[in-house]
Amino acid sequence: MLEAKSIVKRYAGADRPAVNRLDLHVRRGEFLSIVGRSGSGKSTLLHILASLIKPDSGSILFQGLDICSASEDRRNQLRGRDFAVVFQQHYLLPYLSVLENVLLPFLNGFRTVKQPRLAMARDILERMELGRKENSRPGELSGGEQQRVAIARALVRGASILFADEPTGSLDFATGSSIMRLLHELNADGLTIVMVTHNSEFANSSDRVVRMADGEIS
Ligand SMILES: Nc1ncnc2c1ncn2[C@@H]1O[C@H](COP(=O)(O)OP(=O)(O)OP(=O)(O)O)[C@@H](O)[C@H]1O
Ligand SMILES: [Mg+2]
């Protein structure tokens, strides 16, 4: 589904690349975990795969298209529609309701959100067992609920692949486990997932684990 070939990324001033000639093939429908020590390049790799940053060299094929050399319009389209990203911090907007946060990807200037999209947002909130919380503010939710809102927002436009950078990193074990159960459910329904985690139990519950060390898969 997504194939990275010989990806290199070196941050300005760094003596070694953060990601070094790395090859990785993400298969459709798989749940892949990326583990490794702090600083080994996991987030950099994930951000490159999700098209949030460009590598210095190498290519990433998504459905036959090299997304590194694609136009900015096409990359925006991928980020907006096909790719979903969640982080350790949820980045919800505190002054918007849960429903409004999930509708954010649909907002375009001051135009109102059309009914089918509202229905999509409510649907996914229902899925995340947050239907009754749509009018709450993020600050009124627990950490796990906030992360579920962030996942709902990431997926509301119908992405086919979810990139998650330590999605359970700021949660206690039980809450993290409930997020993992949710990710497994979404995966069973066909969502491809690439997750960075420091939790080996969570990693081992996925289909495949790759370990990074010094910017390479070891
Ligand atoms: N924006 C940046 N500018 C400069 N250097 C960076 C930047 N982001 C990351 N790095 C460096 O690149 C290397 C890889 O960082 P990265 O964030 O990918 O690691 P990681 O495996 O995700 O670590 P962690 O487990 O702590 O999140 C590190 O040496 C880091 O200091
Ligand atoms: Mg990281």
Short mmCIF file of C-alpha atoms and ligand atoms in Angstrom, two decimals:
data_model
loop_
_atom_site.label_atom_id
_atom_site.label_comp_id
_atom_site.label_asym_id
_atom_site.label_seq_id
_atom_site.Cartn_x
_atom_site.Cartn_y
_atom_site.Cartn_z
CA MET A 1 0.00 0.00 0.00
CA LEU A 2 2.81 2.35 0.98
CA GLU A 3 6.37 1.64 0.00
CA ALA A 4 9.33 3.69 1.21
CA LYS A 5 12.57 3.22 -0.69
CA SER A 6 15.95 4.36 0.53
CA ILE A 7 14.58 7.27 2.58
CA VAL A 8 17.17 9.68 3.97
CA LYS A 9 16.45 12.63 6.26
CA ARG A 10 19.14 14.70 7.91
CA TYR A 11 18.14 17.71 10.04
CA ALA A 12 20.18 20.87 9.55
CA GLY A 13 23.31 20.81 11.69
CA ALA A 14 23.00 17.14 12.66
CA ASP A 15 26.09 14.98 12.17
CA ARG A 16 24.07 11.84 11.34
CA PRO A 17 20.84 11.41 9.40
CA ALA A 18 17.73 10.88 11.55
CA VAL A 19 16.58 8.36 8.95
CA ASN A 20 19.20 6.62 6.89
CA ARG A 21 18.53 4.79 3.60
CA LEU A 22 15.50 3.11 5.03
CA ASP A 23 13.20 0.74 3.14
CA LEU A 24 9.76 -0.15 4.44
CA HIS A 25 6.70 -1.68 2.86
CA VAL A 26 3.36 -1.15 4.62
CA ARG A 27 0.82 -3.67 3.39
CA ARG A 28 -2.84 -2.90 2.93
CA GLY A 29 -4.83 -3.80 6.03
CA GLU A 30 -1.84 -4.43 8.24
CA PHE A 31 -1.26 -3.09 11.73
CA LEU A 32 2.44 -2.25 11.89
CA SER A 33 4.28 -1.08 14.99
CA ILE A 34 7.55 0.84 15.00
CA VAL A 35 9.63 0.60 18.18
CA GLY A 36 13.12 1.73 19.15
CA ARG A 37 15.02 3.93 21.59
CA SER A 38 14.37 7.61 21.96
CA GLY A 39 16.07 9.48 19.12
CA SER A 40 16.25 6.46 16.82
CA GLY A 41 14.17 8.26 14.17
CA LYS A 42 10.71 6.78 14.65
CA SER A 43 8.76 10.05 14.59
CA THR A 44 10.82 11.36 11.69
CA LEU A 45 10.03 8.22 9.70
CA LEU A 46 6.33 8.39 10.59
CA HIS A 47 6.12 12.06 9.59
CA ILE A 48 7.80 11.28 6.28
CA LEU A 49 5.44 8.37 5.60
CA ALA A 50 2.44 10.57 6.45
CA SER A 51 3.73 13.23 4.06
CA LEU A 52 4.08 15.82 6.83
CA ILE A 53 7.76 16.35 6.01
CA LYS A 54 9.78 15.54 2.91
CA PRO A 55 12.84 13.30 2.97
CA ASP A 56 16.12 14.61 1.49
CA SER A 57 16.15 11.66 -0.89
CA GLY A 58 14.36 8.42 -1.56
CA SER A 59 10.83 7.78 -2.68
CA ILE A 60 7.49 6.79 -1.17
CA LEU A 61 4.98 5.09 -3.37
CA PHE A 62 1.33 5.28 -2.39
CA GLN A 63 -0.98 3.50 -4.78
CA GLY A 64 1.63 3.77 -7.48
CA LEU A 65 2.28 7.51 -7.00
CA ASP A 66 5.59 8.86 -5.68
CA ILE A 67 4.30 11.21 -2.98
CA CYS A 68 7.70 12.85 -2.46
CA SER A 69 7.74 14.28 -5.96
CA ALA A 70 3.97 14.84 -6.18
CA SER A 71 2.62 18.39 -6.44
CA GLU A 72 1.80 20.27 -3.25
CA ASP A 73 -1.90 20.04 -4.20
CA ARG A 74 -1.73 16.28 -4.43
CA ARG A 75 0.17 16.03 -1.15
CA ASN A 76 -2.45 18.23 0.51
CA GLN A 77 -5.15 15.98 -0.86
CA LEU A 78 -3.41 12.90 0.57
CA ARG A 79 -2.99 14.55 3.94
CA GLY A 80 -6.60 15.69 3.96
CA ARG A 81 -8.29 12.56 2.72
CA ASP A 82 -6.26 9.35 2.54
CA PHE A 83 -3.90 9.83 5.47
CA ALA A 84 -4.88 10.34 9.09
CA VAL A 85 -2.42 11.28 11.82
CA VAL A 86 -2.69 11.24 15.60
CA PHE A 87 -0.03 12.25 18.08
CA GLN A 88 0.78 11.68 21.73
CA GLN A 89 -0.78 15.08 22.47
CA HIS A 90 -4.27 15.35 21.10
CA TYR A 91 -4.13 18.99 19.89
CA LEU A 92 -7.86 19.50 20.36
CA LEU A 93 -9.03 23.11 20.41
CA PRO A 94 -10.21 23.80 23.97
CA TYR A 95 -12.85 26.41 23.11
CA LEU A 96 -14.65 24.19 20.58
CA SER A 97 -17.03 21.38 21.46
CA VAL A 98 -16.19 17.74 20.79
CA LEU A 99 -18.40 17.77 17.69
CA GLU A 100 -16.84 21.00 16.40
CA ASN A 101 -13.35 19.57 16.89
CA VAL A 102 -14.28 16.53 14.81
CA LEU A 103 -15.77 18.80 12.12
CA LEU A 104 -12.55 20.84 11.84
CA PRO A 105 -11.23 18.94 8.79
CA PHE A 106 -14.39 19.98 6.95
CA LEU A 107 -14.25 23.66 7.81
CA ASN A 108 -13.52 25.95 4.96
CA GLY A 109 -13.61 29.62 5.87
CA PHE A 110 -16.96 30.54 7.37
CA ARG A 111 -19.06 28.23 5.25
CA THR A 112 -21.33 26.05 7.32
CA VAL A 113 -20.81 22.31 7.39
CA LYS A 114 -23.32 20.41 5.28
CA GLN A 115 -25.69 17.85 6.75
CA PRO A 116 -24.01 14.68 5.36
CA ARG A 117 -20.73 15.74 6.92
CA LEU A 118 -22.40 16.44 10.22
CA ALA A 119 -23.82 12.93 10.00
CA MET A 120 -20.33 11.52 9.29
CA ALA A 121 -18.93 13.31 12.33
CA ARG A 122 -21.75 12.05 14.56
CA ASP A 123 -21.30 8.57 13.19
CA ILE A 124 -17.64 8.39 14.02
CA LEU A 125 -18.22 9.90 17.48
CA GLU A 126 -20.79 7.18 18.07
CA ARG A 127 -18.20 4.61 16.97
CA MET A 128 -15.75 6.05 19.51
CA GLU A 129 -18.48 5.80 22.17
CA LEU A 130 -18.53 9.56 22.48
CA GLY A 131 -22.02 10.18 21.14
CA ARG A 132 -23.23 11.60 24.43
CA LYS A 133 -20.25 13.92 24.73
CA GLU A 134 -20.58 15.85 21.48
CA ASN A 135 -21.36 19.12 23.23
CA SER A 136 -18.66 18.80 25.89
CA ARG A 137 -15.43 20.78 25.72
CA PRO A 138 -12.17 18.78 25.57
CA GLY A 139 -11.29 19.99 29.08
CA GLU A 140 -14.34 18.19 30.42
CA LEU A 141 -13.17 14.81 29.08
CA SER A 142 -10.74 12.22 30.41
CA GLY A 143 -7.38 11.69 28.68
CA GLY A 144 -8.61 8.58 26.90
CA GLU A 145 -11.77 10.34 25.73
CA GLN A 146 -9.71 13.26 24.43
CA GLN A 147 -7.52 10.86 22.47
CA ARG A 148 -10.64 9.20 21.03
CA VAL A 149 -11.87 12.60 19.85
CA ALA A 150 -8.49 13.15 18.18
CA ILE A 151 -8.79 9.76 16.46
CA ALA A 152 -12.35 10.60 15.38
CA ARG A 153 -11.17 13.91 13.92
CA ALA A 154 -8.29 12.19 12.11
CA LEU A 155 -10.60 9.60 10.56
CA VAL A 156 -13.71 11.68 9.81
CA ARG A 157 -12.82 12.15 6.14
CA GLY A 158 -12.55 8.43 5.56
CA ALA A 159 -8.77 7.90 5.56
CA SER A 160 -7.47 4.50 4.54
CA ILE A 161 -4.28 4.64 6.60
CA LEU A 162 -3.75 5.93 10.13
CA PHE A 163 -0.33 7.07 11.36
CA ALA A 164 -0.19 7.20 15.14
CA ASP A 165 2.83 8.56 17.01
CA GLU A 166 2.69 7.18 20.55
CA PRO A 167 -1.11 7.45 20.74
CA THR A 168 -1.08 5.91 24.22
CA GLY A 169 2.05 7.73 25.39
CA SER A 170 0.32 10.17 27.71
CA LEU A 171 -2.25 7.68 29.04
CA ASP A 172 -2.18 5.21 31.93
CA PHE A 173 -2.01 1.53 31.05
CA ALA A 174 -5.75 0.81 31.32
CA THR A 175 -6.72 3.85 29.24
CA GLY A 176 -3.96 3.05 26.75
CA SER A 177 -5.30 -0.50 26.49
CA SER A 178 -8.75 0.82 25.63
CA ILE A 179 -7.26 2.97 22.86
CA MET A 180 -5.43 -0.14 21.60
CA ARG A 181 -8.69 -2.12 21.56
CA LEU A 182 -10.25 0.65 19.51
CA LEU A 183 -7.31 0.66 17.06
CA HIS A 184 -7.64 -3.13 16.69
CA GLU A 185 -11.35 -2.74 15.93
CA LEU A 186 -10.66 -0.10 13.30
CA ASN A 187 -7.96 -2.32 11.83
CA ALA A 188 -10.34 -5.29 11.73
CA ASP A 189 -12.68 -3.07 9.70
CA GLY A 190 -9.95 -2.51 7.11
CA LEU A 191 -7.98 0.51 8.33
CA THR A 192 -4.22 0.18 7.78
CA ILE A 193 -2.34 1.40 10.86
CA VAL A 194 1.28 2.44 11.39
CA MET A 195 1.94 3.11 15.07
CA VAL A 196 5.03 4.26 16.93
CA THR A 197 5.04 3.04 20.51
CA HIS A 198 7.34 2.56 23.50
CA ASN A 199 5.03 -0.09 24.90
CA SER A 200 6.24 -3.54 23.85
CA GLU A 201 3.00 -5.23 24.87
CA PHE A 202 1.01 -2.92 22.60
CA ALA A 203 3.57 -3.38 19.81
CA ASN A 204 3.44 -7.15 20.10
CA SER A 205 -0.34 -7.12 19.79
CA SER A 206 -0.02 -5.73 16.25
CA ASP A 207 0.62 -7.77 13.08
CA ARG A 208 4.28 -6.82 12.69
CA VAL A 209 6.92 -4.96 14.68
CA VAL A 210 9.89 -3.16 13.16
CA ARG A 211 12.66 -1.91 15.40
CA MET A 212 14.61 1.24 14.58
CA ALA A 213 18.15 2.05 15.69
CA ASP A 214 20.16 5.05 14.48
CA GLY A 215 17.77 5.84 11.67
CA GLU A 216 17.72 2.32 10.29
CA ILE A 217 15.57 -0.74 10.72
CA SER A 218 17.68 -3.09 12.78
N1 LIG B 1 12.88 19.20 14.00
C1 LIG B 1 14.08 18.71 14.28
N2 LIG B 1 15.21 19.42 14.07
C2 LIG B 1 16.43 18.91 14.32
N3 LIG B 1 16.65 17.66 14.77
C3 LIG B 1 15.57 16.88 14.99
C4 LIG B 1 14.24 17.36 14.77
N4 LIG B 1 13.38 16.35 15.07
C5 LIG B 1 14.13 15.32 15.47
N5 LIG B 1 15.46 15.61 15.42
C6 LIG B 1 16.57 14.70 15.75
O1 LIG B 1 16.47 13.57 14.90
C7 LIG B 1 16.73 12.36 15.63
C8 LIG B 1 15.52 11.44 15.54
O2 LIG B 1 14.44 12.07 16.22
P1 LIG B 1 12.97 11.45 16.26
O3 LIG B 1 12.09 12.49 16.86
O4 LIG B 1 12.63 10.94 14.92
O5 LIG B 1 13.20 10.22 17.27
P2 LIG B 1 12.18 9.24 17.98
O6 LIG B 1 12.67 7.86 17.72
O7 LIG B 1 10.79 9.59 17.59
O8 LIG B 1 12.40 9.59 19.52
P3 LIG B 1 11.34 9.56 20.75
O9 LIG B 1 11.14 8.11 21.08
O10 LIG B 1 12.07 10.28 21.85
O11 LIG B 1 10.10 10.26 20.31
C9 LIG B 1 17.10 12.78 17.02
O12 LIG B 1 18.50 12.84 17.09
C10 LIG B 1 16.50 14.17 17.16
O13 LIG B 1 17.25 14.96 18.03
MG MG B 2 9.13 10.35 18.62
#
